CSV table of C-alpha atoms and ligand atoms in Angstrom, one decimal:
chain,number,residue,atom,x,y,z
A,1,MET,CA,115.5,-17.4,130.2
A,2,GLU,CA,112.8,-14.9,131.5
A,3,PHE,CA,111.1,-12.9,128.8
A,4,ASP,CA,110.2,-10.3,131.3
A,5,GLN,CA,110.3,-6.3,131.1
A,6,ALA,CA,114.2,-6.3,131.7
A,7,TYR,CA,114.5,-8.6,128.6
A,8,PHE,CA,112.5,-6.3,126.4
A,9,ASP,CA,114.0,-3.2,127.9
A,10,ALA,CA,117.3,-4.3,126.6
A,11,GLY,CA,116.2,-4.4,123.1
A,12,ILE,CA,118.9,-4.9,120.4
A,13,SER,CA,121.1,-2.7,118.4
A,14,ARG,CA,120.2,-3.0,114.8
A,15,VAL,CA,122.5,-0.4,113.2
A,16,GLY,CA,124.8,-2.0,110.7
A,17,THR,CA,122.4,-5.0,110.0
A,18,ASP,CA,121.2,-3.5,106.7
A,19,CYS,CA,117.7,-3.1,108.2
A,20,GLU,CA,115.4,-0.6,106.6
A,21,LYS,CA,114.0,0.8,109.7
A,22,TRP,CA,117.4,2.1,111.0
A,23,ASP,CA,120.0,1.7,108.1
A,24,GLY,CA,117.6,2.6,105.5
A,25,MET,CA,116.5,5.8,107.3
A,26,ILE,CA,120.1,7.0,108.4
A,27,GLU,CA,121.0,6.4,104.5
A,28,GLU,CA,118.0,8.3,103.3
A,29,THR,CA,117.9,11.3,105.8
A,30,GLY,CA,121.8,11.4,106.6
A,31,ASP,CA,120.4,11.9,110.3
A,32,GLN,CA,122.4,9.7,112.7
A,33,ASP,CA,120.3,11.0,115.5
A,34,MET,CA,116.9,10.4,114.1
A,35,ILE,CA,114.8,7.7,116.1
A,36,PRO,CA,112.9,5.2,113.9
A,37,MET,CA,109.4,4.7,114.9
A,38,TRP,CA,108.2,3.8,111.3
A,39,VAL,CA,108.5,0.5,109.5
A,40,ALA,CA,106.5,-2.2,111.0
A,41,ASP,CA,109.0,-4.4,112.7
A,42,MET,CA,110.4,-4.2,116.3
A,43,ASP,CA,113.7,-3.3,118.0
A,44,PHE,CA,113.8,-6.5,120.3
A,45,PRO,CA,115.8,-9.7,119.6
A,46,SER,CA,113.9,-12.6,117.9
A,47,PRO,CA,113.3,-15.6,120.3
A,48,PRO,CA,116.4,-17.4,121.4
A,49,ALA,CA,114.8,-20.8,119.9
A,50,ILE,CA,114.6,-19.2,116.3
A,51,ARG,CA,118.2,-18.2,116.5
A,52,GLN,CA,119.2,-21.8,117.7
A,53,ALA,CA,117.1,-23.3,114.7
A,54,MET,CA,119.0,-21.0,112.3
A,55,GLU,CA,122.3,-21.9,113.9
A,56,GLY,CA,121.3,-25.5,113.5
A,57,VAL,CA,120.9,-24.9,109.8
A,58,LEU,CA,124.2,-22.8,109.6
A,59,SER,CA,126.0,-25.8,111.1
A,60,TRP,CA,125.2,-28.0,108.1
A,61,GLY,CA,127.8,-26.2,106.1
A,62,THR,CA,126.1,-26.8,102.9
A,63,TRP,CA,122.6,-25.5,101.7
A,64,GLY,CA,121.5,-27.3,98.6
A,65,TYR,CA,117.6,-27.8,97.8
A,66,THR,CA,115.6,-28.3,100.9
A,67,ILE,CA,112.5,-30.1,101.6
A,68,SER,CA,109.7,-28.0,102.4
A,69,GLY,CA,105.9,-28.8,103.0
A,70,GLU,CA,104.3,-31.1,105.5
A,71,LYS,CA,106.1,-30.5,108.6
A,72,ASP,CA,106.0,-26.6,108.1
A,73,ALA,CA,102.4,-26.8,107.4
A,74,GLU,CA,101.8,-28.9,110.5
A,75,ALA,CA,103.7,-26.5,112.8
A,76,LEU,CA,101.5,-23.5,111.3
A,77,CYS,CA,98.3,-25.6,111.8
A,78,ALA,CA,99.2,-26.5,115.4
A,79,TYR,CA,100.0,-22.9,116.2
A,80,TRP,CA,96.7,-21.4,114.9
A,81,ALA,CA,94.8,-24.2,116.6
A,82,ARG,CA,96.7,-23.6,119.8
A,83,ARG,CA,96.9,-19.6,119.9
A,84,HIS,CA,93.7,-18.8,118.0
A,85,GLY,CA,91.5,-21.7,118.2
A,86,VAL,CA,91.3,-21.8,114.1
A,87,GLN,CA,91.3,-25.2,112.7
A,88,PHE,CA,92.7,-25.9,109.3
A,89,GLU,CA,94.8,-28.9,107.7
A,90,PRO,CA,98.4,-29.0,106.0
A,91,GLY,CA,96.7,-29.8,102.7
A,92,GLU,CA,94.9,-26.2,102.8
A,93,VAL,CA,98.3,-24.3,103.2
A,94,LEU,CA,100.5,-22.9,100.8
A,95,MET,CA,103.8,-21.6,101.5
A,96,SER,CA,104.7,-18.2,100.0
A,97,PRO,CA,107.5,-15.8,100.4
A,98,CYS,CA,105.7,-13.0,101.7
A,99,VAL,CA,102.0,-11.8,102.6
A,100,VAL,CA,102.1,-9.2,99.9
A,101,THR,CA,103.1,-11.9,97.4
A,102,GLY,CA,100.1,-14.1,98.8
A,103,MET,CA,98.0,-11.1,98.2
A,104,ARG,CA,98.9,-10.6,94.9
A,105,VAL,CA,98.6,-14.2,93.6
A,106,ALA,CA,95.1,-14.4,95.3
A,107,LEU,CA,94.0,-11.4,93.3
A,108,ARG,CA,95.3,-12.7,90.1
A,109,ALA,CA,93.8,-16.0,90.7
A,110,LEU,CA,90.3,-15.1,92.1
A,111,THR,CA,89.6,-11.8,90.0
A,112,GLU,CA,89.8,-10.6,86.4
A,113,GLU,CA,91.5,-7.7,84.7
A,114,GLY,CA,89.5,-4.6,85.4
A,115,ASP,CA,87.6,-6.1,88.2
A,116,GLY,CA,87.1,-3.9,91.3
A,117,VAL,CA,88.5,-4.8,94.7
A,118,LEU,CA,86.8,-3.6,97.7
A,119,ILE,CA,89.1,-2.4,100.6
A,120,ASN,CA,88.6,-0.2,103.8
A,121,PRO,CA,91.0,2.7,103.8
A,122,PRO,CA,93.0,4.0,105.5
A,123,VAL,CA,94.8,0.7,105.1
A,124,TYR,CA,98.2,-0.9,104.6
A,125,GLY,CA,99.6,0.9,101.4
A,126,PRO,CA,100.4,-2.3,99.6
A,127,PHE,CA,96.8,-3.3,99.5
A,128,PHE,CA,96.4,-0.3,96.7
A,129,GLN,CA,99.4,-1.1,94.9
A,130,SER,CA,98.7,-4.9,94.7
A,131,ILE,CA,95.4,-4.2,93.1
A,132,LYS,CA,96.7,-1.5,90.7
A,133,VAL,CA,99.9,-3.4,89.5
A,134,ASN,CA,97.5,-6.3,88.6
A,135,ASN,CA,95.3,-4.2,86.6
A,136,ARG,CA,92.4,-4.4,88.9
A,137,ARG,CA,90.7,-1.3,90.3
A,138,VAL,CA,90.7,0.0,93.9
A,139,VAL,CA,87.1,0.5,95.1
A,140,GLU,CA,87.2,2.4,98.4
A,141,SER,CA,84.8,1.9,101.3
A,142,PRO,CA,86.5,4.2,104.1
A,143,LEU,CA,86.3,3.1,107.6
A,144,VAL,CA,84.2,5.7,109.7
A,145,ARG,CA,85.2,6.9,113.1
A,146,GLY,CA,82.8,6.5,115.9
A,147,GLU,CA,82.5,9.0,119.0
A,148,ASP,CA,84.9,7.1,121.0
A,149,GLY,CA,87.7,7.3,118.1
A,150,ARG,CA,87.4,3.8,117.0
A,151,PHE,CA,87.1,3.0,113.4
A,152,CYS,CA,84.3,0.7,112.0
A,153,MET,CA,83.5,-0.8,108.6
A,154,ASN,CA,80.6,0.9,106.7
A,155,LEU,CA,78.8,-2.2,106.0
A,156,PRO,CA,75.7,-0.7,104.2
A,157,GLU,CA,78.2,1.3,101.7
A,158,MET,CA,80.2,-2.0,101.3
A,159,GLU,CA,77.0,-3.8,100.4
A,160,GLU,CA,76.2,-1.0,97.7
A,161,LYS,CA,79.6,-1.5,96.2
A,162,LEU,CA,79.1,-5.5,96.0
A,163,ALA,CA,75.5,-5.3,94.9
A,164,SER,CA,76.2,-3.0,92.0
A,165,GLY,CA,79.0,-5.2,90.8
A,166,GLU,CA,81.5,-2.3,91.3
A,167,ALA,CA,83.7,-4.7,93.4
A,168,LYS,CA,84.0,-8.2,92.7
A,169,ALA,CA,86.3,-9.3,95.7
A,170,PHE,CA,86.7,-8.0,99.3
A,171,MET,CA,90.4,-7.6,100.6
A,172,MET,CA,90.4,-7.0,104.4
A,173,CYS,CA,93.1,-6.4,107.1
A,174,SER,CA,92.3,-8.2,110.4
A,175,PRO,CA,93.5,-6.7,112.7
A,176,HIS,CA,93.6,-3.6,110.8
A,177,ASN,CA,96.7,-1.7,110.2
A,178,PRO,CA,96.8,1.2,110.7
A,179,VAL,CA,93.7,1.9,112.8
A,180,GLY,CA,94.5,-0.9,115.5
A,181,ARG,CA,91.0,-2.5,115.2
A,182,CYS,CA,90.4,-6.2,116.2
A,183,TRP,CA,87.3,-7.1,114.4
A,184,SER,CA,84.6,-8.6,116.5
A,185,GLU,CA,83.0,-11.9,115.8
A,186,GLU,CA,79.7,-9.9,114.7
A,187,GLU,CA,81.6,-7.6,112.3
A,188,LEU,CA,83.4,-10.7,110.8
A,189,ALA,CA,80.1,-12.6,110.3
A,190,ALA,CA,78.6,-9.6,108.6
A,191,VAL,CA,81.2,-9.5,106.2
A,192,VAL,CA,81.3,-13.2,105.4
A,193,ASN,CA,77.5,-12.8,105.0
A,194,LEU,CA,78.0,-10.0,102.6
A,195,CYS,CA,80.5,-11.8,100.6
A,196,ALA,CA,78.2,-15.0,100.5
A,197,LYS,CA,75.4,-12.7,99.3
A,198,TYR,CA,77.1,-11.4,96.5
A,199,ASP,CA,79.2,-14.5,95.9
A,200,VAL,CA,82.7,-12.8,96.0
A,201,PRO,CA,85.8,-14.1,97.3
A,202,LEU,CA,87.3,-12.6,100.6
A,203,ILE,CA,91.1,-12.3,100.9
A,204,CYS,CA,92.1,-11.8,104.4
A,205,ASP,CA,95.4,-10.6,105.7
A,206,GLU,CA,95.9,-11.8,109.3
A,207,ILE,CA,99.6,-10.9,109.6
A,208,HIS,CA,98.9,-9.0,112.8
A,209,ALA,CA,96.8,-11.7,114.5
A,210,ASP,CA,99.1,-12.2,117.3
A,211,PHE,CA,99.0,-8.7,118.6
A,212,VAL,CA,95.5,-8.5,119.9
A,213,PHE,CA,95.4,-7.2,123.5
A,214,ALA,CA,93.1,-8.4,126.4
A,215,PRO,CA,90.1,-8.2,126.7
A,216,ASN,CA,90.1,-8.4,122.9
A,217,ARG,CA,90.9,-11.7,121.1
A,218,HIS,CA,91.8,-12.4,117.6
A,219,VAL,CA,88.8,-13.9,115.9
A,220,GLY,CA,90.2,-15.8,112.8
A,221,ILE,CA,88.1,-15.4,109.7
A,222,LEU,CA,88.2,-19.0,109.0
A,223,SER,CA,86.4,-19.7,112.2
A,224,ILE,CA,83.4,-17.8,110.9
A,225,PRO,CA,80.6,-20.0,109.5
A,226,GLY,CA,80.5,-19.7,105.7
A,227,ALA,CA,84.0,-18.3,105.4
A,228,ALA,CA,85.5,-21.7,104.6
A,229,GLU,CA,84.2,-21.7,100.8
A,230,ARG,CA,85.2,-18.4,99.8
A,231,THR,CA,88.4,-17.2,101.8
A,232,VAL,CA,92.1,-17.0,101.4
A,233,MET,CA,93.7,-16.1,104.6
A,234,LEU,CA,97.2,-14.7,104.7
A,235,CYS,CA,99.5,-15.0,107.6
A,236,ALA,CA,103.1,-15.3,108.7
A,237,ALA,CA,105.5,-15.4,111.7
A,238,SER,CA,107.3,-12.5,110.4
A,239,LYS,CA,105.7,-9.7,112.4
A,240,THR,CA,105.3,-11.6,115.3
A,241,PHE,CA,108.7,-13.1,115.9
A,242,ASN,CA,110.5,-10.2,114.0
A,243,VAL,CA,111.8,-12.3,111.1
A,244,ALA,CA,110.5,-10.4,108.2
A,245,GLY,CA,113.9,-10.3,106.5
A,246,LEU,CA,113.6,-14.0,106.3
A,247,GLN,CA,110.6,-13.7,103.8
A,248,GLN,CA,108.4,-16.6,104.8
A,249,SER,CA,104.6,-16.7,104.8
A,250,SER,CA,101.5,-18.8,104.3
A,251,ILE,CA,98.4,-18.9,102.4
A,252,VAL,CA,95.4,-20.9,103.8
A,253,CYS,CA,92.3,-21.8,101.9
A,254,LYS,CA,89.7,-24.4,102.6
A,255,ASN,CA,88.1,-24.4,99.4
A,256,PRO,CA,90.0,-26.8,97.0
A,257,ALA,CA,89.0,-25.0,93.8
A,258,MET,CA,90.2,-21.5,95.0
A,259,LEU,CA,93.4,-23.2,96.6
A,260,GLU,CA,94.2,-24.8,93.4
A,261,ALA,CA,93.6,-21.7,91.4
A,262,VAL,CA,96.1,-19.7,93.7
A,263,ARG,CA,98.5,-22.7,93.2
A,264,SER,CA,98.6,-22.4,89.7
A,265,GLU,CA,98.9,-18.8,89.6
A,266,MET,CA,102.2,-19.2,91.9
A,267,GLU,CA,103.3,-22.0,89.5
A,268,ALA,CA,102.9,-19.7,86.5
A,269,ALA,CA,104.8,-17.0,88.1
A,270,GLY,CA,107.6,-19.4,89.5
A,271,VAL,CA,106.9,-18.2,93.0
A,272,ARG,CA,108.5,-20.7,95.2
A,273,SER,CA,109.3,-20.7,99.0
A,274,GLY,CA,112.1,-23.1,100.4
A,275,ASN,CA,114.6,-20.9,102.1
A,276,ALA,CA,116.2,-23.5,104.6
A,277,PHE,CA,117.0,-20.9,107.2
A,278,ALA,CA,113.4,-19.2,107.0
A,279,LEU,CA,111.7,-22.7,107.2
A,280,ALA,CA,113.7,-23.7,110.2
A,281,ALA,CA,113.0,-20.3,112.0
A,282,THR,CA,109.4,-20.4,111.2
A,283,ARG,CA,109.0,-24.1,112.5
A,284,ALA,CA,110.7,-22.7,115.6
A,285,ALA,CA,108.5,-19.7,115.8
A,286,TYR,CA,105.4,-21.7,115.8
A,287,THR,CA,106.7,-24.5,118.0
A,288,ASP,CA,108.8,-23.1,120.7
A,289,CYS,CA,108.2,-19.4,121.3
A,290,ASP,CA,104.8,-19.0,123.2
A,291,ALA,CA,106.5,-17.8,126.3
A,292,TRP,CA,108.4,-15.3,124.5
A,293,LEU,CA,105.3,-14.0,122.7
A,294,ASP,CA,103.4,-13.7,125.9
A,295,GLY,CA,106.1,-11.7,127.6
A,296,LEU,CA,106.4,-9.5,124.3
A,297,LYS,CA,102.5,-8.8,124.4
A,298,ALA,CA,102.7,-8.0,128.1
A,299,TYR,CA,105.6,-5.4,127.4
A,300,LEU,CA,103.7,-3.9,124.2
A,301,ALA,CA,100.5,-3.5,126.2
A,302,ASP,CA,102.6,-1.6,128.7
A,303,ASN,CA,104.2,0.6,125.9
A,304,ARG,CA,100.6,1.2,124.7
A,305,ASP,CA,99.4,2.4,128.1
A,306,PHE,CA,102.6,4.6,128.7
A,307,ALA,CA,102.2,6.3,125.2
A,308,VAL,CA,98.4,7.0,125.7
A,309,LYS,CA,99.0,8.6,129.1
A,310,TYR,CA,102.1,10.5,127.9
A,311,ILE,CA,100.2,11.7,124.9
A,312,ALA,CA,97.2,12.7,126.7
A,313,GLU,CA,99.4,14.8,129.3
A,314,ASN,CA,102.0,16.5,126.9
A,315,MET,CA,100.2,16.5,123.4
A,316,PRO,CA,96.5,17.4,124.1
A,317,ARG,CA,95.7,18.3,120.6
A,318,VAL,CA,97.0,14.8,119.4
A,319,ARG,CA,94.0,12.2,119.4
A,320,VAL,CA,95.2,8.5,119.8
A,321,THR,CA,93.1,6.0,118.3
A,322,PRO,CA,92.1,3.2,120.6
A,323,LEU,CA,94.6,0.4,120.1
A,324,ASP,CA,92.9,-3.0,120.5
A,325,ALA,CA,95.5,-4.7,118.4
A,326,THR,CA,99.0,-4.3,116.7
A,327,TYR,CA,102.1,-2.2,117.9
A,328,LEU,CA,101.2,0.6,115.6
A,329,MET,CA,99.4,3.6,117.0
A,330,TRP,CA,97.1,5.8,114.7
A,331,LEU,CA,97.5,9.5,115.8
A,332,ASP,CA,95.1,12.1,114.6
A,333,CYS,CA,97.2,15.4,114.3
A,334,SER,CA,94.7,17.3,112.4
A,335,ALA,CA,93.6,19.6,115.5
A,336,LEU,CA,97.0,21.1,114.9
A,337,GLY,CA,95.9,22.7,111.6
A,338,MET,CA,99.2,21.8,109.6
A,339,ALA,CA,99.2,20.3,106.1
A,340,GLN,CA,100.6,16.7,105.9
A,341,GLY,CA,103.9,17.8,104.4
A,342,GLU,CA,104.5,20.5,107.2
A,343,LEU,CA,103.6,17.7,109.8
A,344,MET,CA,106.0,15.5,108.4
A,345,GLU,CA,108.7,18.1,108.2
A,346,LYS,CA,108.2,19.2,111.9
A,347,ILE,CA,108.5,15.6,113.0
A,348,ALA,CA,111.6,15.1,111.1
A,349,ALA,CA,113.2,18.2,112.4
A,350,ALA,CA,112.6,16.7,115.8
A,351,HIS,CA,114.5,13.8,114.8
A,352,VAL,CA,111.8,11.2,114.7
A,353,LYS,CA,110.7,9.2,111.8
A,354,VAL,CA,107.0,8.2,111.7
A,355,THR,CA,104.9,6.8,108.7
A,356,GLY,CA,102.8,9.6,107.4
A,357,GLY,CA,99.2,9.0,107.4
A,358,THR,CA,98.7,9.2,103.4
A,359,PHE,CA,100.8,5.9,102.9
A,360,PHE,CA,97.4,4.5,104.0
A,361,GLY,CA,95.3,6.3,101.4
A,362,SER,CA,94.0,9.8,101.2
A,363,GLN,CA,92.0,9.4,104.5
A,364,GLY,CA,95.3,9.5,106.4
A,365,GLU,CA,95.7,13.2,105.7
A,366,GLY,CA,96.6,14.7,109.1
A,367,PHE,CA,97.4,11.5,110.8
A,368,ILE,CA,100.8,9.7,111.6
A,369,ARG,CA,101.4,6.2,112.5
A,370,LEU,CA,103.8,5.5,115.3
A,371,ASN,CA,105.5,2.2,115.8
A,372,ILE,CA,105.7,1.3,119.6
A,373,GLY,CA,107.4,-1.9,119.2
A,374,CYS,CA,110.7,-0.9,120.9
A,375,PRO,CA,112.2,-0.5,124.3
A,376,ARG,CA,110.6,1.7,126.6
A,377,ALA,CA,113.6,4.1,126.9
A,378,GLN,CA,113.4,4.6,123.0
A,379,LEU,CA,109.6,5.3,123.2
A,380,GLU,CA,110.1,7.8,125.9
A,381,ARG,CA,112.7,9.6,123.8
A,382,ALA,CA,110.8,9.7,120.7
A,383,LEU,CA,107.6,10.8,122.5
A,384,ALA,CA,109.5,13.6,124.2
A,385,GLN,CA,111.0,14.8,120.9
A,386,LEU,CA,107.3,14.6,119.3
A,387,ALA,CA,106.0,16.6,122.3
A,388,ALA,CA,108.3,19.5,121.2
A,389,VAL,CA,106.6,19.9,118.0
A,390,LEU,CA,103.2,18.4,118.5
A,391,GLY,CA,102.6,19.5,122.2
B,401,PLP,C1,98.8,-5.6,107.1
B,401,PLP,C2,100.1,-6.0,106.6
B,401,PLP,N1,100.3,-7.0,105.5
B,401,PLP,C3,101.4,-7.4,105.1
B,401,PLP,C4,102.6,-6.7,105.6
B,401,PLP,C5,103.9,-7.3,105.1
B,401,PLP,O1,104.0,-8.5,105.0
B,401,PLP,P1,105.3,-9.1,104.1
B,401,PLP,O2,106.5,-8.5,104.5
B,401,PLP,O3,105.1,-10.6,104.6
B,401,PLP,O4,104.7,-8.9,102.7
B,401,PLP,C6,102.4,-5.8,106.6
B,401,PLP,C7,103.7,-5.1,106.9
B,401,PLP,O5,103.7,-4.2,107.6
B,401,PLP,C8,101.3,-5.4,107.0
B,401,PLP,O6,101.0,-4.4,108.0
């Protein structure tokens, strides 16, 4: 099968599949005509090899307790070595239901109640909640925007927060949702050096690693010298292959004591992973889906270029953040002079659903996040409707 433009143009109808993006939106708004450009999953079919793997499990006809472990971890290790040049071993991997689960158990294992945890807002909302529900404190070092519109970490400020003891751990998003940054090797090395200097653990969420567009490339944190002894890396096939509903992710840590601490936290909470469908699908994703992923990335890069051009021509007051990575566009609408509530109301009245910027922290005021992981025709319709209110 060719995973070309025609394949991705065809998309897939998701209404009636209990999906949050479409069915959840219709339930919430009652608006059957609204175009969902919000939740971070895609409106494409998952790869055929994943479907076949799940059909194989379906054909068993009985689904008792399942073996999980070695072969799942081996598929993950081989994938990261092949796609990202990052080496780790099956013994350095724990299986977990979701990336957010991994984030929370890592926070519990590696920090104490009351500790400050450094993050770089605007950032994926559950970073804040994961810290707060575990009685840790959010310590913010906001990203700063350069002349070219790209966001960077404020390393001197981050150092202050670590040096003063205000923050006892750093939780980073790489590539970064929602600002679409792929961090460079130099930036990642600076982060690792800071964490080493102040001897704090680094929790690195790499769920978007597969969506880095040329000429950039994803640099895995575990390939940075000095990262191995203090890092917990979180990853999943869920975003990449659109299988988030299966709830399967991985926790990777090369420091045996840290890995053990995370493992015992999972044990204490009874967090287990072993869904037969999810494991089979994830192994197939990591083994047999490279051609599908390459086709997808080419399609998404074209979607990005189309959207950038369309917005420049039709919504000149909306500033697009350059998108190195992810299928999530971070759009600055502040020049329109609307409060966040008004901005979201206008967009809803245009029958488009986007994620409001403040989901990512107060720094997101005046911004929206637009999910471009959909067939071009859907993107075109959503952009035309947005242009009617943001143009
Ligand atoms: C940065 C980031 N981390 C984690 C997640 C969620 O992952 P999971 O569903 O495995 O918890 C998302 C989903 O959008 C995300 O963008």
